[in-house]
Amino acid sequence: MTLKDQIIARIRQCGPLSLADYMTDCLLHPTLGYYTTRDPFGVAGDFITAPEISQMFGELIGLTLAQSWLDQGSSAQITLAEIGPGRGTLMRDALRATRNVAGFHAAIDVVLIDASPKLRALQAGTLEDYPHRWVDSVADLPDQPLYLVANEFFDALPIRQYLRVGSGWSERRVGVQGNALTFGLTAPNNLDALAHRLEDTIDDDLVEVCPEASPIITTISQRIATYGGAALIVDYGDWRSLGDTLQAVRGHKSTDPLADPGQADLTAHVDFELLANTARAAGCTHTKLTTQGVFLERLGITSRAQSLAKGLAGTDLDALISAHRRLTHPAEMGNLFKTLGLYPRNATSPPGFDL
Ligand code: SAH
């Protein structure tokens, strides 16, 4: 039975699904989910992420976290964590780049969190030269300083969508018509959680909510506020989301999110305002939202590219130049992708951010 057949049977029995339930099934169904069954990255896959574009990305993230560790007094024991590490490339590049930061490798307990057993196996291969381990959830992160990165993780978390009707909200749900999945709407309800969105929306505007994001940010921020550390969050999105940002990507092309459940990557833009407010409520300070292009330039990506370029010629040199452009240029990932830093109230910000 395909995942689509299973979802249709479920809807026939129990009624339409929230978009979040639909996304969870599509992405993480134990045997048929998108992340559970494949390696989606790279030219042969469905999409390519910053760490897969160039080693420079992971190197600069690693050095930023190590600088923050130095700025906060070089604690002897810390967690170096990544949520949603994909192939493990970012962490490998971060670890290689920080090898010569005195005392850093002796201090770190490298902890990975990933829902996909298939990707965990890939991470084990990529990171075979470095001690590391997995925990199931951010709640299992040790009670000690936490230095964490999440690249393109929050966009993969399931969202719910609501359409404004007067002072209420109709939820967009996934139902069935004939043998096809279709979107439908519930009757409008008043929702406390969306009260603040009555200020900046009008009838027929669509807003998105990511229910899993806040508990994750709360847990991370409490660790950082209590024990020290920093979190770097990199993703596409903006300060406040408005409108339908759900997208399905398969084979580097955008496709209908309801057409082939489990076969396409489903993501939504990240609402960074929600992450920042949640972090503040849990005791952290946050940076301003900073574009990826500006962040990487400030961290010195251009001089890193120049030094890598010295040993290269021909197509390898072209590839490096194009990777630098892809990561930083405003027309490529430079402006669409944003970075947010979280850190303790009395500490200095990690480098690279707008404050
Ligand atoms: N950071 C990587 C991968 C991004 S793809 C990169 O930049 O290349 C999203 C990653 O998050 C995948 O590794 C996926 O398995 C993981 N993931 C998705 N939903 C998750 C969840 N709910 N909990 C933990 N990991 C999740």
XYZ file of C-alpha atoms and ligand atoms in Angstrom:
381
model
C 0.000 0.000 0.000
C 1.458 3.397 -0.931
C 1.617 6.208 1.595
C -1.022 8.043 -0.433
C -3.418 5.063 -0.151
C -2.767 4.887 3.586
C -3.447 8.588 4.049
C -6.644 8.382 1.986
C -7.838 5.400 4.081
C -7.046 7.303 7.279
C -8.976 10.380 6.123
C -11.973 8.250 5.043
C -12.044 6.745 8.512
C -11.210 9.702 10.764
C -11.881 12.810 8.675
C -9.565 15.459 7.169
C -6.025 15.881 8.544
C -4.407 19.071 9.742
C -1.565 20.046 7.448
C 0.833 19.287 10.322
C -0.398 15.690 10.599
C -0.164 15.316 6.828
C 3.407 16.704 6.779
C 4.490 14.461 9.648
C 3.242 11.395 7.771
C 4.869 12.496 4.516
C 8.241 13.307 6.061
C 8.623 10.842 8.898
C 6.304 7.842 8.360
C 8.396 4.970 9.801
C 8.633 3.003 6.559
C 7.339 5.266 3.772
C 8.290 8.796 4.903
C 10.467 11.094 2.838
C 13.363 11.441 5.308
C 13.026 7.902 6.635
C 13.552 6.281 3.271
C 16.149 8.292 1.410
C 19.189 10.520 1.141
C 17.534 13.568 -0.417
C 20.602 15.753 -0.850
C 22.791 16.628 -3.794
C 22.636 16.616 -7.563
C 21.067 13.145 -7.726
C 18.657 13.967 -4.908
C 15.928 16.559 -4.571
C 17.704 19.582 -3.173
C 21.100 20.863 -2.089
C 21.868 22.611 1.170
C 24.602 25.073 2.153
C 26.968 22.533 3.777
C 26.667 20.343 0.663
C 27.507 23.317 -1.563
C 30.819 24.065 0.119
C 32.999 23.079 3.066
C 33.319 26.809 3.828
C 29.827 26.869 5.355
C 30.447 24.260 8.060
C 33.939 25.605 8.712
C 32.659 29.113 9.445
C 29.800 27.814 11.607
C 32.268 25.707 13.598
C 34.640 28.633 14.096
C 31.766 30.908 15.167
C 30.704 28.440 17.850
C 34.314 27.970 18.983
C 34.761 31.771 19.183
C 31.640 31.975 21.331
C 33.044 29.260 23.584
C 36.276 31.273 23.945
C 34.303 34.486 24.609
C 32.355 32.746 27.349
C 35.467 31.529 29.175
C 36.293 28.167 27.511
C 34.296 25.845 29.786
C 35.994 22.478 30.212
C 32.907 20.445 29.241
C 30.335 21.472 26.687
C 27.827 19.958 24.297
C 28.413 20.657 20.603
C 25.061 19.778 19.067
C 23.330 19.758 15.725
C 19.634 19.200 15.059
C 18.770 17.720 11.671
C 22.369 17.089 10.529
C 21.405 15.566 7.143
C 24.528 13.814 5.859
C 26.673 15.111 8.738
C 28.740 17.281 6.398
C 28.352 20.540 8.339
C 29.471 18.919 11.593
C 32.441 17.232 9.927
C 33.598 20.541 8.399
C 33.039 22.340 11.717
C 35.100 19.753 13.586
C 37.939 19.826 11.064
C 38.067 23.637 11.130
C 38.194 23.810 14.940
C 40.899 21.149 15.381
C 43.491 23.793 16.198
C 41.394 25.832 18.612
C 43.299 24.967 21.800
C 41.214 22.891 24.212
C 38.040 22.911 22.111
C 38.029 19.286 21.002
C 38.930 18.138 24.488
C 35.895 20.015 25.836
C 33.208 18.879 23.401
C 30.650 16.118 23.617
C 29.320 15.975 20.023
C 25.599 15.229 20.093
C 23.329 14.813 17.061
C 19.544 14.768 16.892
C 17.857 13.358 13.803
C 14.518 11.651 13.317
C 15.695 9.633 10.320
C 17.493 6.301 10.924
C 18.644 6.326 7.319
C 20.307 9.723 7.707
C 21.739 8.767 11.117
C 23.560 5.927 9.369
C 24.974 8.393 6.819
C 26.035 10.756 9.621
C 27.901 7.891 11.305
C 29.929 7.383 8.118
C 30.698 11.064 7.582
C 31.755 11.537 11.205
C 33.714 8.305 11.650
C 36.885 10.212 12.571
C 35.263 12.081 15.452
C 33.593 10.785 18.614
C 29.854 11.568 18.485
C 26.510 10.220 19.665
C 22.802 10.693 19.108
C 19.985 11.587 21.453
C 16.309 11.409 20.518
C 15.247 14.898 21.485
C 16.547 18.262 22.679
C 15.191 17.371 26.123
C 17.967 14.744 26.327
C 20.775 17.288 25.847
C 23.075 17.245 28.908
C 22.845 19.890 31.645
C 25.981 21.804 30.622
C 26.896 24.643 28.230
C 25.275 24.079 24.832
C 26.703 25.204 21.483
C 24.189 24.248 18.809
C 23.547 24.664 15.100
C 20.403 23.995 13.086
C 20.630 24.462 9.317
C 17.436 23.894 7.333
C 15.923 22.037 10.285
C 13.046 24.298 11.323
C 11.707 24.492 7.750
C 11.148 20.729 7.875
C 8.890 20.898 10.944
C 5.162 20.481 10.283
C 2.998 23.586 10.105
C -0.705 24.345 10.398
C -2.331 26.952 8.178
C -5.240 29.259 9.040
C -7.272 31.547 6.820
C -8.675 34.684 8.397
C -12.477 34.996 8.358
C -13.695 38.084 10.217
C -12.142 37.838 13.677
C -11.882 34.046 13.446
C -9.745 31.499 11.612
C -10.580 28.578 9.315
C -7.987 25.822 9.383
C -6.774 24.468 6.059
C -7.021 20.691 6.126
C -6.207 17.810 3.819
C -9.252 15.820 2.667
C -10.164 13.412 -0.124
C -12.132 13.886 -3.318
C -12.520 10.758 -5.427
C -9.009 9.319 -5.353
C -7.166 12.593 -4.908
C -6.071 14.535 -1.841
C -7.488 18.068 -1.738
C -7.365 21.083 0.553
C -10.470 22.078 2.489
C -11.347 24.530 5.256
C -12.941 24.088 8.671
C -15.634 26.458 9.914
C -14.009 29.567 11.437
C -13.110 29.600 15.129
C -11.635 32.217 17.442
C -8.092 31.221 18.378
C -6.191 32.749 21.311
C -2.880 31.665 19.803
C -3.561 33.870 16.768
C -4.939 36.906 18.613
C -1.783 38.924 17.794
C -2.242 38.185 14.088
C -5.563 40.045 14.014
C -3.414 43.207 14.093
C -1.499 42.621 10.871
C -3.915 40.597 8.731
C -7.185 41.146 6.863
C -9.902 38.776 5.651
C -8.593 35.929 3.464
C -4.993 36.320 4.661
C -3.322 33.012 5.462
C -1.040 32.586 8.474
C 1.102 29.635 9.453
C 1.900 28.181 12.848
C 4.655 25.665 13.617
C 3.589 23.921 16.834
C 6.817 21.923 17.336
C 9.188 24.883 16.996
C 8.452 26.614 20.320
C 9.039 23.657 22.659
C 12.335 22.903 20.893
C 13.527 26.526 21.133
C 12.382 26.741 24.759
C 14.446 23.708 25.758
C 17.548 24.880 23.885
C 17.243 28.413 25.280
C 16.823 27.209 28.850
C 20.057 25.201 28.572
C 21.901 28.217 27.128
C 20.442 30.694 29.644
C 21.303 28.402 32.577
C 24.678 26.941 31.595
C 25.975 29.226 28.812
C 26.490 28.565 25.119
C 24.978 29.733 21.853
C 22.627 28.551 19.114
C 22.916 29.403 15.428
C 19.747 28.961 13.441
C 19.987 29.181 9.658
C 16.972 28.798 7.410
C 14.763 30.407 4.817
C 11.996 32.588 6.055
C 11.519 35.992 7.543
C 10.786 37.870 10.738
C 7.049 37.182 10.525
C 5.431 34.876 8.021
C 2.379 35.834 6.040
C 0.783 33.783 3.271
C 1.102 30.208 2.094
C 4.772 29.168 2.120
C 4.248 25.408 1.987
C 6.376 23.993 -0.773
C 7.085 20.577 -2.188
C 10.328 19.880 -4.033
C 11.186 16.755 -5.967
C 14.172 16.344 -8.269
C 15.140 20.037 -7.799
C 11.692 21.120 -9.120
C 8.703 22.412 -7.254
C 5.679 20.131 -7.289
C 2.135 19.852 -5.861
C 2.421 19.141 -2.102
C -0.569 16.775 -2.229
C 0.432 14.843 -5.367
C 2.905 12.237 -4.093
C 3.032 11.958 -0.303
C 6.432 10.732 0.899
C 8.084 11.287 -2.494
C 8.743 15.031 -2.244
C 10.386 17.197 0.396
C 7.807 19.377 2.147
C 8.919 22.575 3.858
C 7.600 25.937 4.963
C 9.300 29.244 5.622
C 10.463 29.772 9.168
C 8.790 32.456 11.270
C 11.889 33.815 13.039
C 9.855 36.188 15.194
C 8.294 33.187 16.912
C 11.725 31.613 17.502
C 13.199 34.874 18.845
C 10.247 35.626 21.157
C 10.260 32.067 22.467
C 14.007 32.251 23.153
C 13.582 35.549 25.009
C 10.763 34.156 27.120
C 13.067 31.270 28.077
C 15.809 33.643 29.272
C 18.069 34.113 26.229
C 19.120 37.180 24.267
C 18.869 36.991 20.498
C 20.643 38.776 17.686
C 18.835 40.616 14.935
C 17.838 38.518 11.987
C 20.847 38.661 9.652
C 20.976 37.509 6.052
C 23.164 34.504 5.340
C 25.164 36.502 2.783
C 26.078 39.255 5.255
C 26.730 36.736 8.048
C 29.161 34.672 5.958
C 30.927 37.742 4.558
C 31.488 39.082 8.072
C 32.917 35.743 9.146
C 35.449 35.971 6.338
C 34.100 33.615 3.669
C 35.812 35.615 0.932
C 39.290 35.291 2.399
C 38.626 31.599 3.062
C 37.597 31.204 -0.593
C 40.735 33.039 -1.714
C 42.959 30.754 0.311
C 41.187 27.627 -1.003
C 41.479 29.032 -4.538
C 45.282 29.084 -4.381
C 45.562 25.354 -4.948
C 42.864 25.178 -7.638
C 42.524 25.674 -11.391
C 40.030 24.995 -14.178
C 36.661 23.473 -13.274
C 37.598 23.080 -9.585
C 38.273 26.801 -9.357
C 35.024 27.563 -11.205
C 33.150 25.328 -8.751
C 34.633 27.174 -5.774
C 33.755 30.585 -7.222
C 30.236 29.433 -7.974
C 29.823 27.940 -4.462
C 30.916 31.217 -2.879
C 28.394 33.063 -5.030
C 25.593 30.614 -4.291
C 26.036 30.904 -0.539
C 26.356 34.678 -0.391
C 24.884 36.452 -3.436
C 21.574 38.252 -2.792
C 20.054 36.673 -5.909
C 21.019 33.164 -4.751
C 20.879 32.002 -1.095
C 22.355 35.220 0.340
C 19.113 37.069 1.084
C 16.503 34.310 1.217
C 18.378 32.498 3.976
C 18.582 34.179 7.365
C 20.549 33.539 10.512
C 19.533 34.113 14.108
C 21.858 33.747 17.093
C 20.754 32.930 20.650
C 23.040 33.472 23.647
C 22.922 34.149 27.400
C 21.814 37.613 28.558
C 25.183 38.597 30.061
C 27.373 37.186 27.261
C 28.775 38.646 24.034
C 26.992 37.765 20.811
C 28.516 35.144 18.542
C 30.389 36.902 15.711
C 28.835 37.764 12.346
C 25.385 38.942 13.403
C 23.507 42.251 13.266
C 22.803 43.347 16.834
N 21.117 20.280 8.113
C 21.236 19.411 6.962
C 19.922 18.718 6.596
C 18.689 19.527 6.394
S 17.283 18.518 5.953
C 21.821 20.195 5.809
O 21.860 21.405 5.877
O 22.232 19.568 4.829
C 16.427 18.316 7.462
C 17.066 17.358 8.450
O 16.236 17.347 9.627
C 17.166 15.903 8.011
O 18.367 15.386 8.518
C 15.948 15.261 8.670
O 16.085 13.862 8.874
C 15.869 16.011 9.970
N 14.531 16.110 10.571
C 13.391 16.442 9.953
N 12.361 16.500 10.830
C 12.892 16.197 12.046
C 12.349 16.095 13.362
N 11.067 16.308 13.591
N 13.192 15.781 14.379
C 14.514 15.559 14.148
N 15.072 15.636 12.921
C 14.283 15.949 11.881
